[in-house]
Amino acid sequence: MEGNDDSPVATFVNCNGLRYAVPYDSTTKPMYIKDKFVGQTLDLVLGQMFRRHRGTQPIEEAAAHWLKEIKAGRVEIRHRKTSRDDPWEWHVVSDRYDQDQAAAALVVCKGDSIRLRQHIHEKVVPASASNIKILFENEKWIAISKPGGLATLDEYGKGVNSLLTLVEEEILSRQQTFNLQNDKRIVGAGNKADKVTQKLNLQLAHRLDKPVSGVLFMGKSPGKAASLLREIQSASATKGEPGGAQKVYVARVRRNPESVALVNAPEVLVVDEFPEQATVEIELGWDNDNKRAVAMLSDTEAFATQLLARKQSQEGQDRKERWKDKNRQKYTSCKEKDEEKEQIISSPVNKKRKSDAATSTTPVHTTRFRRLSKTQQIDGTFLVECMPLSGQRHQIRAHLAAIGWPIANDTVYIGEASETACEKTNKLLAYVDDDAGTLKQLLGSPRVFRPWCTKCKWTMQMLSASSAKSPLEEDKQEEDDKVKNLRQLEVEGEIWLHSMRYILPKAGLDITAPLPEWAQPL
């Protein structure tokens, strides 16, 4: 980082219940320029590739911004390899070409690639998100209890606040603790720590929504993660029956008929009292504008199209599995190959695949519910066990909302009118400094702050605004602008939905995560 101070800089800081990753310099992965941009100047190409405001920024304005970035030395280019002896090196554009000849020198050619120097500002996460619990570990897989409010996928890969980084840190900490407890002196602990981290190649086997907590599996290689994913996806094929893969969640719900309209569900599905047992079968689509799942009517063309696409996808997976089974025989002896082929043909699993591919009917998204609370809780909620038989995004949350019993603190599905009625909000306000000015001192220090970084400037503006009585009063902005900027500061925490148990018989796994405090009877 820039600056004369050689003292180490912390990678993160906790403040007011939130964890902030300290911004850092990074270089993007190489990006090959498409043929359609060949012959154009580099600033114009970058302006078309990276337009702000969701692609609505004028190209001329975007090109002017990238021209400044090029002159500042934050854009590197690598031309097409011309010979075997060509070193094929990266060059800072402003160093390689004369600025006076920029118009002619920065013309993109076929085979060129670029990479950008950036100042990374990771998303703020709840401080509790760093409390990762390892539930199970063997040579193939790892099961963790994911805290709510932490996304399974990170936009910057393995960033400081990413789930994979936090899991690796926890594994490394366990390894060091184990060695110390066994009185094994580690010579060069720092080097050994690096080696342990490098050996880990964790891959997510499936996903959980960001605000959902509970059991989450990872594989120690892409292949191991994929094998586990196939069994998790098979939970819908086994329909949750004993002996098959099962997923069990726990939720705390409260009656709210307004949620039905949010997911476009018919009002006839609303129930006044949560039943002891219920099965909800509603095909779900995705509302990208509101970032939530919505019901799809069975008599619409979109409904039929989605079911057909899912059926074709399943048939494609079946063909892929049969091809893999056939390919494995190539590496066996002739005798073993014949025996294995005969076994595969007579295998009940493969018979099922063949019959499914020929005669399967694709079911709609289905979730089974079972009421755990015999009576309504003091706060008007019920504890409910949820067993999804398919894997649509937000499936449990949307199905509960469709029957008028959404998760009690899920602001996405309870509506703005009911959001204020929640006793416990699941959102925290970011970039609000403490009395000691921790954030302003750290993020505004010369070693962290970059004058050219727009996110650095925005961060300091928000920190200054949060210390005033009205965050945007000094700028005299309109009310709509106030709401917009305040919403940018909101950090989503956990909701009352917990992945309690995963049963995967083929992998020999039956993992249960401890229940959070909100899942205990009142």
Coordinates of C-alpha atoms in Angstrom, one line a residue:
M1 CA 0.0 0.0 0.0
E2 CA 1.0 3.6 -0.5
G3 CA 2.6 5.7 2.3
N4 CA 5.8 5.8 4.2
D5 CA 4.7 4.0 7.3
D6 CA 6.0 0.4 7.3
S7 CA 3.9 -0.9 10.2
P8 CA 1.5 -3.7 9.2
V9 CA -2.1 -2.8 8.3
A10 CA -4.9 -4.8 9.7
T11 CA -6.9 -6.8 7.1
F12 CA -10.2 -6.1 8.8
V13 CA -11.8 -4.1 11.7
N14 CA -15.0 -4.7 13.7
C15 CA -17.1 -1.6 14.5
N16 CA -20.7 -1.4 15.8
G17 CA -21.4 -5.0 15.1
L18 CA -20.1 -5.0 11.6
R19 CA -16.9 -6.4 10.0
Y20 CA -15.1 -4.1 7.5
A21 CA -12.4 -5.4 5.2
V22 CA -9.6 -2.8 4.9
P23 CA -9.5 -1.8 1.2
Y24 CA -6.5 -3.1 -0.8
D25 CA -4.9 -2.9 -4.2
S26 CA -5.4 -5.7 -6.6
T27 CA -5.1 -6.5 -10.3
T28 CA -8.0 -8.2 -12.2
K29 CA -7.6 -11.4 -14.1
P30 CA -6.7 -11.1 -17.8
M31 CA -9.6 -10.1 -20.1
Y32 CA -9.4 -10.8 -23.8
I33 CA -10.8 -8.1 -26.0
K34 CA -13.6 -9.3 -28.3
D35 CA -13.2 -9.1 -32.0
K36 CA -16.0 -6.6 -32.3
F37 CA -13.8 -4.0 -30.5
V38 CA -10.8 -4.4 -32.8
G39 CA -9.8 -1.1 -34.5
Q40 CA -11.2 1.1 -31.7
T41 CA -9.2 3.1 -29.2
L42 CA -8.7 1.5 -25.8
D43 CA -10.5 4.2 -23.8
L44 CA -13.6 3.7 -26.0
V45 CA -13.4 0.0 -25.7
L46 CA -13.2 0.1 -21.9
G47 CA -16.0 2.7 -21.8
Q48 CA -18.3 0.1 -23.6
M49 CA -17.1 -2.8 -21.5
F50 CA -17.6 -1.1 -18.1
R51 CA -20.5 1.4 -18.2
R52 CA -21.7 2.5 -14.8
H53 CA -25.3 2.8 -13.5
R54 CA -26.2 -0.7 -14.8
G55 CA -25.1 0.1 -18.4
T56 CA -27.0 3.4 -18.7
Q57 CA -23.9 5.7 -18.4
P58 CA -23.2 7.6 -21.7
I59 CA -20.3 5.9 -23.6
E60 CA -18.5 9.3 -24.0
E61 CA -18.6 9.9 -20.3
A62 CA -17.4 6.4 -19.6
A63 CA -14.6 6.7 -22.2
A64 CA -13.4 9.9 -20.6
H65 CA -13.2 8.2 -17.2
W66 CA -11.1 5.3 -18.6
L67 CA -8.8 7.7 -20.5
K68 CA -7.9 9.2 -17.1
E69 CA -7.3 5.7 -15.7
I70 CA -5.0 4.8 -18.7
K71 CA -3.0 8.0 -18.2
A72 CA -2.7 7.3 -14.5
G73 CA -1.1 3.9 -15.2
R74 CA -3.9 1.7 -13.9
V75 CA -4.5 -0.2 -17.2
E76 CA -2.1 -2.9 -18.5
I77 CA -2.1 -4.4 -21.9
R78 CA -0.6 -7.5 -23.5
H79 CA -0.5 -7.9 -27.2
R80 CA -0.9 -11.1 -29.2
K81 CA 2.1 -13.4 -29.1
T82 CA 4.0 -13.0 -32.4
S83 CA 6.7 -15.7 -32.1
R84 CA 7.9 -18.4 -29.8
D85 CA 10.6 -16.1 -28.4
D86 CA 8.1 -13.3 -27.7
P87 CA 8.2 -12.8 -23.9
W88 CA 4.4 -12.0 -24.0
E89 CA 4.7 -9.5 -21.1
W90 CA 2.3 -7.1 -19.6
H91 CA 2.9 -3.4 -20.1
V92 CA 1.4 -0.4 -18.4
V93 CA -0.2 1.5 -21.2
S94 CA 1.0 5.0 -20.0
D95 CA 4.6 3.8 -19.8
R96 CA 4.7 2.0 -23.2
Y97 CA 3.1 4.7 -25.3
D98 CA 3.7 8.4 -25.7
Q99 CA 0.7 10.4 -24.4
D100 CA 1.0 12.7 -27.4
Q101 CA 0.4 9.7 -29.7
A102 CA -2.3 8.1 -27.6
A103 CA -5.0 8.4 -30.2
A104 CA -2.9 6.3 -32.6
A105 CA -1.0 4.1 -30.1
L106 CA -4.0 2.9 -28.1
V107 CA -5.9 1.2 -31.0
V108 CA -6.9 -2.3 -30.0
C109 CA -5.6 -5.2 -32.2
K110 CA -6.9 -8.8 -32.6
G111 CA -5.7 -11.0 -29.7
D112 CA -5.0 -8.2 -27.2
S113 CA -5.8 -8.7 -23.6
I114 CA -6.0 -6.2 -20.7
R115 CA -6.1 -6.2 -16.9
L116 CA -6.9 -3.4 -14.5
R117 CA -5.4 -2.2 -11.3
Q118 CA -8.2 -1.6 -8.8
H119 CA -8.7 -0.6 -5.2
I120 CA -10.9 -3.3 -3.8
H121 CA -13.7 -2.4 -1.3
E122 CA -15.4 -5.6 -0.1
K123 CA -18.9 -5.7 1.1
V124 CA -19.5 -5.1 4.8
V125 CA -20.8 -8.2 6.7
P126 CA -22.0 -8.7 10.3
A127 CA -19.2 -9.2 12.8
S128 CA -20.9 -12.5 13.9
A129 CA -20.3 -13.9 10.4
S130 CA -16.7 -14.6 11.3
N131 CA -17.9 -17.2 13.9
I132 CA -17.5 -20.3 11.6
K133 CA -18.1 -23.7 13.2
I134 CA -16.7 -26.8 11.6
L135 CA -19.3 -29.6 12.1
F136 CA -17.5 -32.3 10.2
E137 CA -14.3 -32.9 8.2
N138 CA -12.7 -35.8 6.4
E139 CA -10.4 -36.3 3.5
K140 CA -13.2 -35.5 1.0
W141 CA -15.6 -33.0 2.5
I142 CA -16.2 -30.3 5.1
A143 CA -19.5 -29.4 6.7
I144 CA -19.8 -26.0 8.5
S145 CA -22.5 -24.1 10.3
K146 CA -22.8 -21.0 8.2
P147 CA -23.7 -17.8 10.0
G148 CA -26.6 -15.7 8.7
G149 CA -25.7 -12.5 6.8
L150 CA -22.7 -14.0 5.0
A151 CA -23.0 -14.8 1.3
T152 CA -21.8 -18.2 0.1
L153 CA -20.3 -16.7 -3.1
D154 CA -18.0 -13.6 -3.0
E155 CA -17.6 -11.2 -6.0
Y156 CA -13.9 -11.0 -5.4
G157 CA -13.2 -14.7 -5.0
K158 CA -11.4 -15.4 -1.7
G159 CA -11.6 -11.9 -0.3
V160 CA -11.1 -11.0 3.4
N161 CA -14.8 -11.2 4.2
S162 CA -15.5 -14.2 1.9
L163 CA -16.9 -17.4 3.4
L164 CA -14.1 -19.6 1.9
T165 CA -11.4 -17.4 3.5
L166 CA -13.1 -17.5 6.9
V167 CA -13.4 -21.3 6.7
E168 CA -9.8 -21.7 5.7
E169 CA -8.8 -19.4 8.6
E170 CA -10.8 -21.6 11.0
I171 CA -9.2 -24.8 9.7
L172 CA -5.8 -23.3 10.0
S173 CA -6.5 -22.2 13.6
R174 CA -7.8 -25.7 14.5
Q175 CA -4.6 -27.2 13.0
Q176 CA -2.3 -24.9 15.0
T177 CA -4.3 -25.5 18.2
F178 CA -4.1 -29.3 17.7
N179 CA -0.3 -29.0 17.3
L180 CA 0.1 -26.9 20.4
Q181 CA -2.1 -29.3 22.5
N182 CA 0.1 -32.2 21.4
D183 CA 3.3 -30.2 22.4
K184 CA 4.6 -30.3 18.8
R185 CA 6.8 -27.3 18.3
I186 CA 6.3 -25.8 14.8
V187 CA 9.5 -24.5 13.3
G188 CA 8.7 -21.7 10.9
A189 CA 5.0 -21.6 11.8
G190 CA 4.4 -18.8 9.3
N191 CA 5.7 -21.0 6.4
K192 CA 3.8 -24.0 7.6
A193 CA 0.6 -21.9 7.8
D194 CA 1.1 -20.8 4.2
K195 CA 1.5 -24.4 3.1
V196 CA -1.7 -25.5 4.9
T197 CA -3.6 -22.7 3.2
Q198 CA -2.2 -23.5 -0.2
K199 CA -3.2 -27.2 0.1
L200 CA -6.8 -26.2 0.6
N201 CA -8.8 -26.0 -2.6
L202 CA -12.3 -25.7 -1.1
Q203 CA -15.2 -25.7 -3.4
L204 CA -18.9 -25.1 -2.4
A205 CA -21.0 -28.2 -2.9
H206 CA -24.3 -26.2 -2.7
R207 CA -25.5 -22.8 -1.6
L208 CA -27.5 -21.2 1.1
D209 CA -29.2 -17.8 0.8
K210 CA -27.2 -15.0 2.4
P211 CA -29.4 -14.4 5.4
V212 CA -29.9 -18.1 6.1
S213 CA -27.8 -20.0 8.6
G214 CA -27.0 -23.6 9.2
V215 CA -25.4 -26.7 7.5
L216 CA -23.3 -26.0 4.4
F217 CA -21.1 -28.6 2.6
M218 CA -17.8 -28.0 0.8
G219 CA -15.6 -30.3 -1.1
K220 CA -11.8 -30.4 -0.9
S221 CA -11.6 -30.5 -4.7
P222 CA -14.0 -29.6 -7.5
G223 CA -14.8 -33.2 -8.2
K224 CA -15.6 -34.1 -4.6
A225 CA -17.8 -31.0 -4.3
A226 CA -19.6 -32.0 -7.6
S227 CA -20.3 -35.6 -6.3
L228 CA -21.8 -34.2 -3.1
L229 CA -23.9 -31.7 -5.1
R230 CA -25.4 -34.6 -7.2
E231 CA -26.7 -36.3 -4.1
I232 CA -28.0 -33.1 -2.6
Q233 CA -30.0 -32.5 -5.8
S234 CA -31.3 -36.0 -5.7
A235 CA -33.3 -35.1 -2.6
S236 CA -36.1 -34.0 -5.0
A237 CA -36.0 -37.3 -6.8
T238 CA -36.3 -39.3 -3.5
K239 CA -39.2 -36.9 -2.4
G240 CA -37.7 -36.8 1.1
E241 CA -38.6 -40.4 1.8
P242 CA -36.6 -42.4 4.5
G243 CA -33.5 -43.8 3.0
G244 CA -33.0 -41.0 0.5
A245 CA -31.3 -37.6 0.7
Q246 CA -33.1 -35.2 2.9
K247 CA -32.8 -31.5 3.8
V248 CA -34.5 -30.2 7.0
Y249 CA -34.8 -26.5 7.9
V250 CA -36.4 -24.7 10.9
A251 CA -38.2 -21.3 10.6
R252 CA -40.0 -19.0 12.9
V253 CA -43.1 -17.6 11.1
R254 CA -45.9 -15.1 11.8
R255 CA -49.2 -14.6 10.1
N256 CA -49.1 -11.8 7.5
P257 CA -51.7 -12.0 4.6
E258 CA -50.0 -9.1 2.9
S259 CA -47.1 -11.4 1.9
V260 CA -49.4 -13.3 -0.5
A261 CA -49.6 -10.4 -2.9
L262 CA -45.8 -9.9 -2.9
V263 CA -45.3 -13.4 -4.4
N264 CA -48.3 -13.2 -6.7
A265 CA -49.9 -16.2 -5.1
P266 CA -53.7 -16.8 -5.2
E267 CA -55.5 -15.8 -2.0
V268 CA -57.2 -19.2 -1.7
L269 CA -53.9 -20.6 -0.4
V270 CA -53.9 -18.4 2.7
V271 CA -54.5 -20.3 5.9
D272 CA -55.7 -18.6 9.1
E273 CA -54.1 -21.1 11.4
F274 CA -50.8 -22.8 10.6
P275 CA -51.6 -26.5 10.1
E276 CA -49.8 -29.3 11.9
Q277 CA -48.7 -30.6 8.6
A278 CA -48.9 -29.1 5.1
T279 CA -47.4 -29.6 1.6
V280 CA -47.1 -26.6 -0.7
E281 CA -46.7 -27.2 -4.4
I282 CA -46.2 -23.9 -6.3
E283 CA -44.0 -23.4 -9.3
L284 CA -41.7 -20.4 -8.6
G285 CA -40.1 -17.9 -10.9
W286 CA -37.8 -15.0 -10.1
D287 CA -38.6 -11.3 -9.9
N288 CA -35.3 -9.6 -10.6
D289 CA -36.6 -6.1 -9.9
N290 CA -37.6 -6.9 -6.4
K291 CA -35.0 -9.7 -5.8
R292 CA -37.5 -12.3 -4.7
A293 CA -39.2 -15.5 -5.9
V294 CA -42.8 -15.3 -7.2
A295 CA -45.5 -17.8 -8.0
M296 CA -46.2 -18.8 -11.6
L297 CA -49.7 -19.6 -12.6
S298 CA -50.1 -23.1 -14.1
D299 CA -52.1 -21.8 -17.1
T300 CA -49.4 -19.5 -18.4
E301 CA -46.9 -20.1 -21.1
A302 CA -44.0 -19.1 -18.8
F303 CA -45.0 -21.9 -16.5
A304 CA -44.9 -24.6 -19.2
T305 CA -41.6 -23.3 -20.6
Q306 CA -39.9 -23.4 -17.2
L307 CA -41.0 -26.9 -16.5
L308 CA -39.9 -28.1 -19.9
A309 CA -36.5 -26.4 -19.4
R310 CA -36.0 -28.1 -16.1
K311 CA -37.0 -31.5 -17.5
Q312 CA -34.6 -31.1 -20.4
S313 CA -31.8 -30.1 -17.9
Q314 CA -32.5 -33.2 -15.8
E315 CA -32.5 -35.5 -18.9
G316 CA -29.2 -33.9 -19.9
Q317 CA -27.7 -34.7 -16.5
D318 CA -28.9 -38.3 -16.7
R319 CA -27.2 -38.7 -20.1
K320 CA -24.0 -37.2 -18.7
E321 CA -24.1 -39.7 -15.8
R322 CA -24.6 -42.6 -18.2
W323 CA -21.8 -41.4 -20.4
K324 CA -19.5 -41.2 -17.3
D325 CA -20.5 -44.8 -16.3
K326 CA -19.7 -46.0 -19.8
N327 CA -16.4 -44.1 -19.9
R328 CA -15.1 -45.6 -16.7
Q329 CA -15.2 -49.1 -18.3
K330 CA -12.4 -48.0 -20.7
Y331 CA -9.9 -48.2 -17.9
T332 CA -10.6 -51.7 -16.8
S333 CA -9.5 -55.0 -18.2
C334 CA -11.7 -56.8 -20.7
K335 CA -13.0 -59.3 -18.2
E336 CA -13.6 -56.6 -15.6
K337 CA -15.2 -54.5 -18.3
D338 CA -17.7 -57.2 -19.2
E339 CA -18.6 -57.9 -15.5
E340 CA -19.0 -54.2 -14.8
K341 CA -21.1 -53.7 -17.8
E342 CA -23.4 -56.5 -16.8
Q343 CA -23.7 -55.1 -13.3
I344 CA -24.5 -51.6 -14.6
I345 CA -27.3 -52.9 -16.8
S346 CA -28.9 -54.8 -13.9
S347 CA -28.3 -52.0 -11.4
P348 CA -31.6 -50.6 -10.0
V349 CA -30.1 -47.1 -9.9
N350 CA -29.3 -47.2 -13.6
K351 CA -32.7 -48.8 -14.4
K352 CA -34.3 -45.9 -12.7
R353 CA -32.2 -43.4 -14.6
K354 CA -33.3 -45.0 -17.9
S355 CA -37.0 -45.1 -17.0
D356 CA -36.8 -41.6 -15.6
A357 CA -35.3 -40.2 -18.8
A358 CA -38.0 -41.9 -20.8
T359 CA -41.2 -41.4 -18.8
S360 CA -40.4 -38.8 -16.0
T361 CA -42.9 -36.1 -15.3
T362 CA -41.3 -32.9 -13.8
P363 CA -43.0 -32.0 -10.5
V364 CA -43.5 -28.4 -9.5
H365 CA -41.5 -26.9 -6.7
T366 CA -42.6 -28.6 -3.5
T367 CA -42.0 -28.0 0.3
R368 CA -43.4 -30.0 3.2
F369 CA -44.1 -28.2 6.5
R370 CA -44.6 -29.5 10.0
R371 CA -45.5 -27.3 13.0
L372 CA -43.1 -27.8 15.9
S373 CA -44.9 -25.4 18.4
K374 CA -48.0 -26.9 19.8
T375 CA -49.4 -23.5 20.6
Q376 CA -48.6 -20.0 19.3
Q377 CA -45.6 -18.3 20.9
I378 CA -45.8 -15.2 23.0
D379 CA -44.8 -13.0 20.1
G380 CA -47.4 -14.5 17.8
T381 CA -45.0 -16.8 16.0
F382 CA -44.8 -20.5 15.3
L383 CA -41.7 -22.7 15.0
V384 CA -42.0 -24.7 11.8
E385 CA -40.0 -27.6 10.3
C386 CA -39.4 -27.2 6.5
M387 CA -38.4 -30.0 4.1
P388 CA -37.8 -28.7 0.5
L389 CA -38.2 -31.4 -2.1
S390 CA -36.7 -29.3 -4.8
G391 CA -34.0 -26.6 -4.9
Q392 CA -35.4 -23.3 -6.2
R393 CA -33.9 -20.1 -5.0
H394 CA -35.9 -18.7 -2.0
Q395 CA -38.2 -21.7 -2.2
I396 CA -39.0 -22.0 1.5
R397 CA -39.3 -18.3 2.0
A398 CA -41.6 -17.8 -1.0
H399 CA -43.8 -20.9 -0.1
L400 CA -44.3 -19.6 3.4
A401 CA -45.2 -16.2 2.1
A402 CA -47.7 -17.8 -0.4
I403 CA -49.8 -19.2 2.4
G404 CA -49.7 -16.0 4.5
W405 CA -47.2 -17.2 7.0
P406 CA -43.8 -15.6 6.0
I407 CA -40.7 -15.8 8.2
A408 CA -41.3 -13.2 10.9
N409 CA -38.3 -11.0 10.3
D410 CA -37.8 -11.6 6.5
T411 CA -38.2 -8.0 5.2
V412 CA -38.1 -9.2 1.6
Y413 CA -41.4 -11.1 2.0
I414 CA -43.3 -9.3 4.8
G415 CA -43.8 -6.0 3.0
E416 CA -42.7 -2.4 4.0
A417 CA -45.8 -1.9 6.2
S418 CA -45.0 -4.8 8.4
E419 CA -41.3 -4.2 8.4
T420 CA -41.6 -1.7 11.2
A421 CA -43.6 -4.1 13.2
C422 CA -40.7 -6.5 13.6
E423 CA -39.4 -6.6 17.1
K424 CA -35.9 -7.5 15.8
T425 CA -34.7 -6.1 12.6
N426 CA -32.3 -8.1 10.5
K427 CA -30.5 -5.1 9.0
L428 CA -27.6 -2.9 10.4
L429 CA -26.5 0.5 9.3
A430 CA -23.0 0.5 7.8
Y431 CA -20.3 3.2 7.9
V432 CA -21.5 4.6 11.2
D433 CA -18.4 5.3 13.2
D434 CA -17.9 4.7 16.9
D435 CA -17.0 7.4 19.5
A436 CA -13.3 6.8 19.0
G437 CA -13.5 7.4 15.2
T438 CA -12.1 4.0 14.4
L439 CA -13.3 3.8 10.9
K440 CA -12.4 7.3 9.9
Q441 CA -8.9 6.9 11.3
L442 CA -8.2 3.6 9.5
L443 CA -10.0 4.0 6.2
G444 CA -8.9 7.7 5.9
S445 CA -5.2 7.0 6.6
P446 CA -2.7 7.6 3.7
R447 CA -1.8 3.9 3.5
V448 CA -5.4 3.0 2.8
F449 CA -7.1 6.0 1.2
R450 CA -6.6 6.5 -2.5
P451 CA -7.5 10.0 -3.8
W452 CA -8.4 8.6 -7.2
C453 CA -10.7 5.9 -5.9
T454 CA -14.4 6.9 -6.1
K455 CA -15.3 4.3 -3.4
C456 CA -12.8 5.8 -1.0
K457 CA -14.4 9.2 -1.5
W458 CA -17.9 7.8 -1.1
T459 CA -16.8 6.0 2.1
M460 CA -15.4 9.2 3.7
Q461 CA -18.6 11.1 2.7
M462 CA -20.8 8.5 4.4
L463 CA -18.6 8.5 7.6
S464 CA -18.8 12.3 7.7
A465 CA -22.5 12.3 7.1
S466 CA -23.2 9.6 9.7
S467 CA -21.7 11.8 12.5
A468 CA -24.2 14.6 11.7
K469 CA -27.8 14.6 13.0
S470 CA -29.1 14.3 9.4
P471 CA -26.8 12.2 7.1
L472 CA -27.5 14.3 4.0
E473 CA -28.4 17.6 5.5
E474 CA -25.2 19.4 4.6
D475 CA -25.6 18.6 0.9
K476 CA -29.2 19.7 0.9
Q477 CA -30.3 16.7 -1.1
E478 CA -33.9 15.8 -2.0
E479 CA -35.8 13.3 0.1
D480 CA -35.5 10.6 -2.5
D481 CA -31.7 10.9 -2.6
K482 CA -31.7 10.6 1.2
V483 CA -33.6 7.3 1.1
K484 CA -31.4 6.0 -1.7
N485 CA -28.1 6.7 0.1
L486 CA -29.4 5.4 3.5
R487 CA -30.4 2.1 1.8
Q488 CA -26.9 1.8 0.4
L489 CA -25.7 1.7 4.0
E490 CA -28.0 -1.1 5.1
V491 CA -26.3 -4.5 5.7
E492 CA -28.6 -7.5 5.7
G493 CA -28.2 -9.8 8.7
E494 CA -29.8 -13.2 9.4
I495 CA -33.4 -14.1 9.1
W496 CA -35.2 -16.8 11.2
L497 CA -34.5 -19.6 8.8
H498 CA -31.9 -22.3 9.7
S499 CA -30.6 -25.3 7.8
M500 CA -30.8 -27.7 10.6
R501 CA -30.0 -31.1 9.1
Y502 CA -28.7 -32.8 5.9
I503 CA -28.9 -36.5 5.4
L504 CA -26.9 -37.9 2.5
P505 CA -26.9 -41.7 2.7
K506 CA -24.7 -42.4 -0.4
A507 CA -21.9 -40.2 1.1
G508 CA -22.6 -41.6 4.6
L509 CA -23.3 -38.2 6.0
D510 CA -25.9 -37.1 8.6
I511 CA -25.0 -33.6 9.8
T512 CA -26.9 -31.5 12.2
A513 CA -26.2 -27.9 13.1
P514 CA -27.0 -26.5 16.6
L515 CA -30.2 -24.4 16.7
P516 CA -29.7 -20.7 17.0
E517 CA -31.2 -18.7 20.0
W518 CA -34.3 -17.6 18.0
A519 CA -35.2 -21.3 17.3
Q520 CA -35.7 -22.0 21.0
P521 CA -39.3 -22.1 22.3
L522 CA -40.2 -18.9 24.2

